[in-house]
PDB file of C-alpha atoms in Angstrom:
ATOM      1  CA  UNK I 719      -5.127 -55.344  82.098  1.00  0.00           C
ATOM      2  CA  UNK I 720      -7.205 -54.447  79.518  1.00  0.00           C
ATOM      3  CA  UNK I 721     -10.758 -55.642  79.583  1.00  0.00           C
ATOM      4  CA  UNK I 722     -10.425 -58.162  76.579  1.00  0.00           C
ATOM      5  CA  UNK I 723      -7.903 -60.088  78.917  1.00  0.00           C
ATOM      6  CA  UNK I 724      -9.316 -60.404  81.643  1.00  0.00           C
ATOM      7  CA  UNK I 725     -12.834 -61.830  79.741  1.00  0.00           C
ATOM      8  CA  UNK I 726     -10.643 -64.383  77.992  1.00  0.00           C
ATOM      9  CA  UNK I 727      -9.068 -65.498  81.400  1.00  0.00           C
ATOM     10  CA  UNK I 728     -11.941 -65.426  82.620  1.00  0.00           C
ATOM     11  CA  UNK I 729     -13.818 -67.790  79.849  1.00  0.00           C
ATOM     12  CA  UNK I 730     -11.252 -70.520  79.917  1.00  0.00           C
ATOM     13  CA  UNK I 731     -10.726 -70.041  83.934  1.00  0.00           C
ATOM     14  CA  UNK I 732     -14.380 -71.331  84.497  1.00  0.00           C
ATOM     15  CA  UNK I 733     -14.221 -74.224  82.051  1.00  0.00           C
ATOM     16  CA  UNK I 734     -11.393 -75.540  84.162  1.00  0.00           C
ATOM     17  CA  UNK I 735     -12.148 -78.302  86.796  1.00  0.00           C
ATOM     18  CA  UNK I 736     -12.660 -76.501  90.043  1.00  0.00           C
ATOM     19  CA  UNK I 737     -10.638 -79.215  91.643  1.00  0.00           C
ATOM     20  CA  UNK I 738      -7.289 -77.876  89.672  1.00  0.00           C
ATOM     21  CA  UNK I 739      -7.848 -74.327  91.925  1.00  0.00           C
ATOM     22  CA  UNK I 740      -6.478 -71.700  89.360  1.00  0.00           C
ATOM     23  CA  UNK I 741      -5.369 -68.512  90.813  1.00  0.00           C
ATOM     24  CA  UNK I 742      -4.254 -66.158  88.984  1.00  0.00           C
ATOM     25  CA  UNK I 743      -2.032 -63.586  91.001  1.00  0.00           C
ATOM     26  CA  UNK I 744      -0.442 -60.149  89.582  1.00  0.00           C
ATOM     27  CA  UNK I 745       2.665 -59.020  91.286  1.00  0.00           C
ATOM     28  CA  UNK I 746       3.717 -55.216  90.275  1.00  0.00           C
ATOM     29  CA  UNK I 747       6.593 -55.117  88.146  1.00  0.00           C
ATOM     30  CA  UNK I 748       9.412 -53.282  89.614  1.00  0.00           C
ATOM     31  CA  UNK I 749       9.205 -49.104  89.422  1.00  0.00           C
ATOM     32  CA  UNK I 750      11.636 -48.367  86.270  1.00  0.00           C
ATOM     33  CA  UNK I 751      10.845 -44.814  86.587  1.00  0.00           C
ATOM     34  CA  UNK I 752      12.956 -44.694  90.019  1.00  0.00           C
ATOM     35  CA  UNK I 753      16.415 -45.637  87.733  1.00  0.00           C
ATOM     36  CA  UNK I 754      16.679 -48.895  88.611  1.00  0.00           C
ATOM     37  CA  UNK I 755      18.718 -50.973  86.121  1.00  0.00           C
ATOM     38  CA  UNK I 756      17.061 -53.853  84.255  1.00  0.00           C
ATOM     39  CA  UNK I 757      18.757 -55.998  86.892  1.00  0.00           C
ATOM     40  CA  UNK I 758      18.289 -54.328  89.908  1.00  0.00           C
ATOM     41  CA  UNK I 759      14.413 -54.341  88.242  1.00  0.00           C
ATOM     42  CA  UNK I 760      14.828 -58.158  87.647  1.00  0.00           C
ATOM     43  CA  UNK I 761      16.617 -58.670  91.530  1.00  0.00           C
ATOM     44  CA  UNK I 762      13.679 -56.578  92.667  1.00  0.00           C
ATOM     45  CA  UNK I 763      10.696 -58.480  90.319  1.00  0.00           C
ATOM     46  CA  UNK I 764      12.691 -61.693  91.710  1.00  0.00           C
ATOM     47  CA  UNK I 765      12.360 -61.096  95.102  1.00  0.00           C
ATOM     48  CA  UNK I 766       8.264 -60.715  95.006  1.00  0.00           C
ATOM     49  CA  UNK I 767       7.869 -63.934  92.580  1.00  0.00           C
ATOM     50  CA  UNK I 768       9.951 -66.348  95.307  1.00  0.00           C
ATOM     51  CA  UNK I 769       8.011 -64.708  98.357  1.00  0.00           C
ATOM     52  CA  UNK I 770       4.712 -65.643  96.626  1.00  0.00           C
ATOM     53  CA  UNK I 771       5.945 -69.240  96.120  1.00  0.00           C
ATOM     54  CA  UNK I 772       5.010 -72.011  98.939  1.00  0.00           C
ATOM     55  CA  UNK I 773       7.927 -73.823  99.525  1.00  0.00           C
ATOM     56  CA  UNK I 774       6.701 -77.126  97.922  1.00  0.00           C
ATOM     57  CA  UNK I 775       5.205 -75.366  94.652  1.00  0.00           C
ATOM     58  CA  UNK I 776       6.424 -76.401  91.354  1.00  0.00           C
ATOM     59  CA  UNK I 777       7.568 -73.401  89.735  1.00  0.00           C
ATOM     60  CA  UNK I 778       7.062 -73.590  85.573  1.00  0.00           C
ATOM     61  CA  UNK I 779       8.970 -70.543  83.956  1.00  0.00           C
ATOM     62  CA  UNK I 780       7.530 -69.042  80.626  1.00  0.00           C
ATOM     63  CA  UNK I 781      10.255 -68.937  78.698  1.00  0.00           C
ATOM     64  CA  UNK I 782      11.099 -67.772  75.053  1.00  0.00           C
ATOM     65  CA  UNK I 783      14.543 -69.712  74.830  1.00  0.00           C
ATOM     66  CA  UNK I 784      12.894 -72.725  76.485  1.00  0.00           C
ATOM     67  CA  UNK I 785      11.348 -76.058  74.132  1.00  0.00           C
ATOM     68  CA  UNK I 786       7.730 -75.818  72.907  1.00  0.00           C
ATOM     69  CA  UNK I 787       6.238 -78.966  73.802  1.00  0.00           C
ATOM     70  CA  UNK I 788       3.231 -79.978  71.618  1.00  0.00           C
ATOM     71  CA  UNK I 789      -0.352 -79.547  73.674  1.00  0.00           C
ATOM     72  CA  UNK I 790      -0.609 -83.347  73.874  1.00  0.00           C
ATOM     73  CA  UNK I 791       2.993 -82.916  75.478  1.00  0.00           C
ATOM     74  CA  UNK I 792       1.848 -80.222  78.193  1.00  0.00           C
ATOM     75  CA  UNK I 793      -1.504 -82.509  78.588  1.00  0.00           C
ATOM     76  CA  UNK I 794       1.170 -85.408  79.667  1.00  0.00           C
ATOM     77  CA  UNK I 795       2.862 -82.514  81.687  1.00  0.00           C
ATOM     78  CA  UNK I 796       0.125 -81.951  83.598  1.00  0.00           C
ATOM     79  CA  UNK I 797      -1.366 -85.360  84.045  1.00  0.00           C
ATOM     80  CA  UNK I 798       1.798 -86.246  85.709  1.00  0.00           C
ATOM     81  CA  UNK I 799       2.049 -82.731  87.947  1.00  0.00           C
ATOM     82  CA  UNK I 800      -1.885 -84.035  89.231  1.00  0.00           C
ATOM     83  CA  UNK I 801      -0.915 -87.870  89.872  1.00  0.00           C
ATOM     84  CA  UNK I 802       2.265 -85.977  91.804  1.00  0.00           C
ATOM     85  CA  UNK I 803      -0.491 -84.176  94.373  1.00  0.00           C
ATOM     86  CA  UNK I 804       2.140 -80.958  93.934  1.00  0.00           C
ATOM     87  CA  UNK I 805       0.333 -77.446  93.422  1.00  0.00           C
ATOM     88  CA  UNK I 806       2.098 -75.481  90.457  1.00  0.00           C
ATOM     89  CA  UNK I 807       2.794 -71.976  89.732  1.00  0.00           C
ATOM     90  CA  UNK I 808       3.374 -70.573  86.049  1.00  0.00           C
ATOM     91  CA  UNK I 809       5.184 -67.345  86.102  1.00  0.00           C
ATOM     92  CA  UNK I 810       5.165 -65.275  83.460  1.00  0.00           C
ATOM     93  CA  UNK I 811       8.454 -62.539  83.697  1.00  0.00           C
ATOM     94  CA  UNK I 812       8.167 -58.453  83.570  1.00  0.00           C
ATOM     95  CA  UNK I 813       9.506 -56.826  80.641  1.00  0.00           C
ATOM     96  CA  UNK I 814      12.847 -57.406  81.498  1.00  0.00           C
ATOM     97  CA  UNK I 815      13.372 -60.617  81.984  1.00  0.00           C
ATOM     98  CA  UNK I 816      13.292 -63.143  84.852  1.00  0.00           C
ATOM     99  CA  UNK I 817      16.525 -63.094  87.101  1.00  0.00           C
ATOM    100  CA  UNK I 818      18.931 -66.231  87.701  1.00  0.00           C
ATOM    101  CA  UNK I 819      17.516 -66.599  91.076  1.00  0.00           C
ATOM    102  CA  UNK I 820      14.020 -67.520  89.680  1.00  0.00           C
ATOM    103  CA  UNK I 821      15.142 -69.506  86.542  1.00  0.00           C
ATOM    104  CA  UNK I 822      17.221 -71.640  88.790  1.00  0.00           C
ATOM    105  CA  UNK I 823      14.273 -71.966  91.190  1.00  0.00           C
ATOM    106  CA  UNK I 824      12.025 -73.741  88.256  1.00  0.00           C
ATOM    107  CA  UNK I 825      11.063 -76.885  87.314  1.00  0.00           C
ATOM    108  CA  UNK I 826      10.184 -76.811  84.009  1.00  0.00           C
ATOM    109  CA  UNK I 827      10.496 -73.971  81.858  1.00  0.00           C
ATOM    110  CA  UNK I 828       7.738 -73.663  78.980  1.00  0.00           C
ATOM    111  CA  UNK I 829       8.146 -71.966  75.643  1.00  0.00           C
ATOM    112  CA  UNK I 830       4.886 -70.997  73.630  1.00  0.00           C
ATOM    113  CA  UNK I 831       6.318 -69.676  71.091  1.00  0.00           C
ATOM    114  CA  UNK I 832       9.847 -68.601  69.502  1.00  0.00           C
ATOM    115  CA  UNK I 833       7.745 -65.323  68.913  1.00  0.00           C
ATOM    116  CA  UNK I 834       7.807 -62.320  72.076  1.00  0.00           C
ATOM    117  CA  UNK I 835       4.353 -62.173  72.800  1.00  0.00           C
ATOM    118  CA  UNK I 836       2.850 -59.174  75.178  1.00  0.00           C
ATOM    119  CA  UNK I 837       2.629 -60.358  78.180  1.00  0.00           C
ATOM    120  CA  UNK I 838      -2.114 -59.966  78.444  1.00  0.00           C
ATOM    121  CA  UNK I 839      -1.968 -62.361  75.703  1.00  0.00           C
ATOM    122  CA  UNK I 840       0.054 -64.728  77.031  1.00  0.00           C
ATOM    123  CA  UNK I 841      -2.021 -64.524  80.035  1.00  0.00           C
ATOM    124  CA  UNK I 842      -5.019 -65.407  78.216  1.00  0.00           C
ATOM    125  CA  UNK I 843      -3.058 -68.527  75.949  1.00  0.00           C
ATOM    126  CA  UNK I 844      -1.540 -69.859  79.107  1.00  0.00           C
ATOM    127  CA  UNK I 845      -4.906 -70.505  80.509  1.00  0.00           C
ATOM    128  CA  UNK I 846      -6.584 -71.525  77.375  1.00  0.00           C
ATOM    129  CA  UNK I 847      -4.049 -73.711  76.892  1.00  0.00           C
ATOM    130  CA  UNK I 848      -4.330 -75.254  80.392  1.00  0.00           C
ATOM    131  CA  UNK I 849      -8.062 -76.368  79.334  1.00  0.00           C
ATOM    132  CA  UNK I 850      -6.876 -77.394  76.584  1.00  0.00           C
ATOM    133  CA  UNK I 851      -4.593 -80.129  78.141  1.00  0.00           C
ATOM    134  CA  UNK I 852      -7.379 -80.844  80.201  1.00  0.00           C
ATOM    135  CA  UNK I 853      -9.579 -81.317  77.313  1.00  0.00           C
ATOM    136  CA  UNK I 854      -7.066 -84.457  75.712  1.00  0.00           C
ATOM    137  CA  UNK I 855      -6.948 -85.670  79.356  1.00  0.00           C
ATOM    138  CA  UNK I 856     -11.038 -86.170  79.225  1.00  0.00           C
ATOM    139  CA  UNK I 857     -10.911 -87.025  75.634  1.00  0.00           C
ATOM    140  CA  UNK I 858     -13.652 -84.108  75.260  1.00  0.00           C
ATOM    141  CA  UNK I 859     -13.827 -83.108  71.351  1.00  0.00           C
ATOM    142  CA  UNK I 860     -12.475 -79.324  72.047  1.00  0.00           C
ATOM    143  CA  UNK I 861      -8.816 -80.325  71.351  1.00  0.00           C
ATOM    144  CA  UNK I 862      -9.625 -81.295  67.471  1.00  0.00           C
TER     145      UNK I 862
END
C-alpha cells in the first residue's frame, strides 16, 4: 500500500482503545495473471478470507449493494458487537468481488458509500470511521 495509507491507518489505529485489539491483516488477492476467471479468483480469494476467520468471529462484509447506516448507526453497531464479548472481522473484497461462500458467511454487510471506492482508501475510512463510532460512544467532541 502506498505510504499515505498506511499513515492514515495508522493515525486513527492508535486513537482506538487498545482494549478493541485492531488488527489489520492483508491476504494476497488471487494471481489473475495465471488465467484464472474472476470466479475461480473469487473461489480462490474466498478460500484465504474463511481460513483466516476463528470460528466464532463476526464477519461484517463491505459491501457496495449493502445499506449505509448513519455513523451514529454503526456507533450503535458496535456498542452492541462489545456488550456481545464477540471479536469482529471487516473484510474488505479483491477487485473482483467477494464469492457467495463469504457473503453468506457474514453478519452484517456494511455499505460506505453507493460510490466504488479503491480499496487503500477504504482501508483508511473503515478505520477512521471505527474511531469515529467510538468517539459518539464516549461522547468525545470529534464526532461534531
Amino acid at each position: 500500500m502506498p505510504d499515505w495509507v498506511n499513515k492514515g491507518v495508522f493515525e486513527y489505529e492508535k486513537r482506538l482503545p487498545k482494549q478493541w485489539r485492531f488488527e489489520l491483516v492483508e491476504l494476497a488477492s488471487a494471481n489473475r495473471a495465471k488465467g484464472l476467471t474472476a470466479d475461480q479468483a473469487m473461489a480462490e480469494e474466498a478460500d484465504r478470507i474463511l481460513s483466516a476467520l476463528g470460528p466464532q468471529e463476526r464477519l461484517i462484509l463491505l459491501d457496495i449493494v449493502a445499506k449505509s447506516p448513519t455513523t451514529e448507526q454503526m456507533a450503535d453497531h458496535i456498542q452492541q458487537w462489545q456488550q456481545d464479548g464477540q471479536d469482529c472481522a471487516l473484510v474488505i473484497g479483491g477487485p473482483d468481488g467477494l464469492a457467495d461462500s463469504v457473503r453468506q458467511r457474514a453478519y452484517m454487510r456494511w455499505s460506505l458509500s453507493p460510490l466504488t471506492l479503491p480499496h487503500p482508501l477504504v482501508r483508511v475510512v473503515v478505520v477512521e470511521q471505527l474511531y469515529r463510532a467510538w468517539c459518539i460512544l464516549q461522547n468525545h467532541p470529534y464526532h461534531k
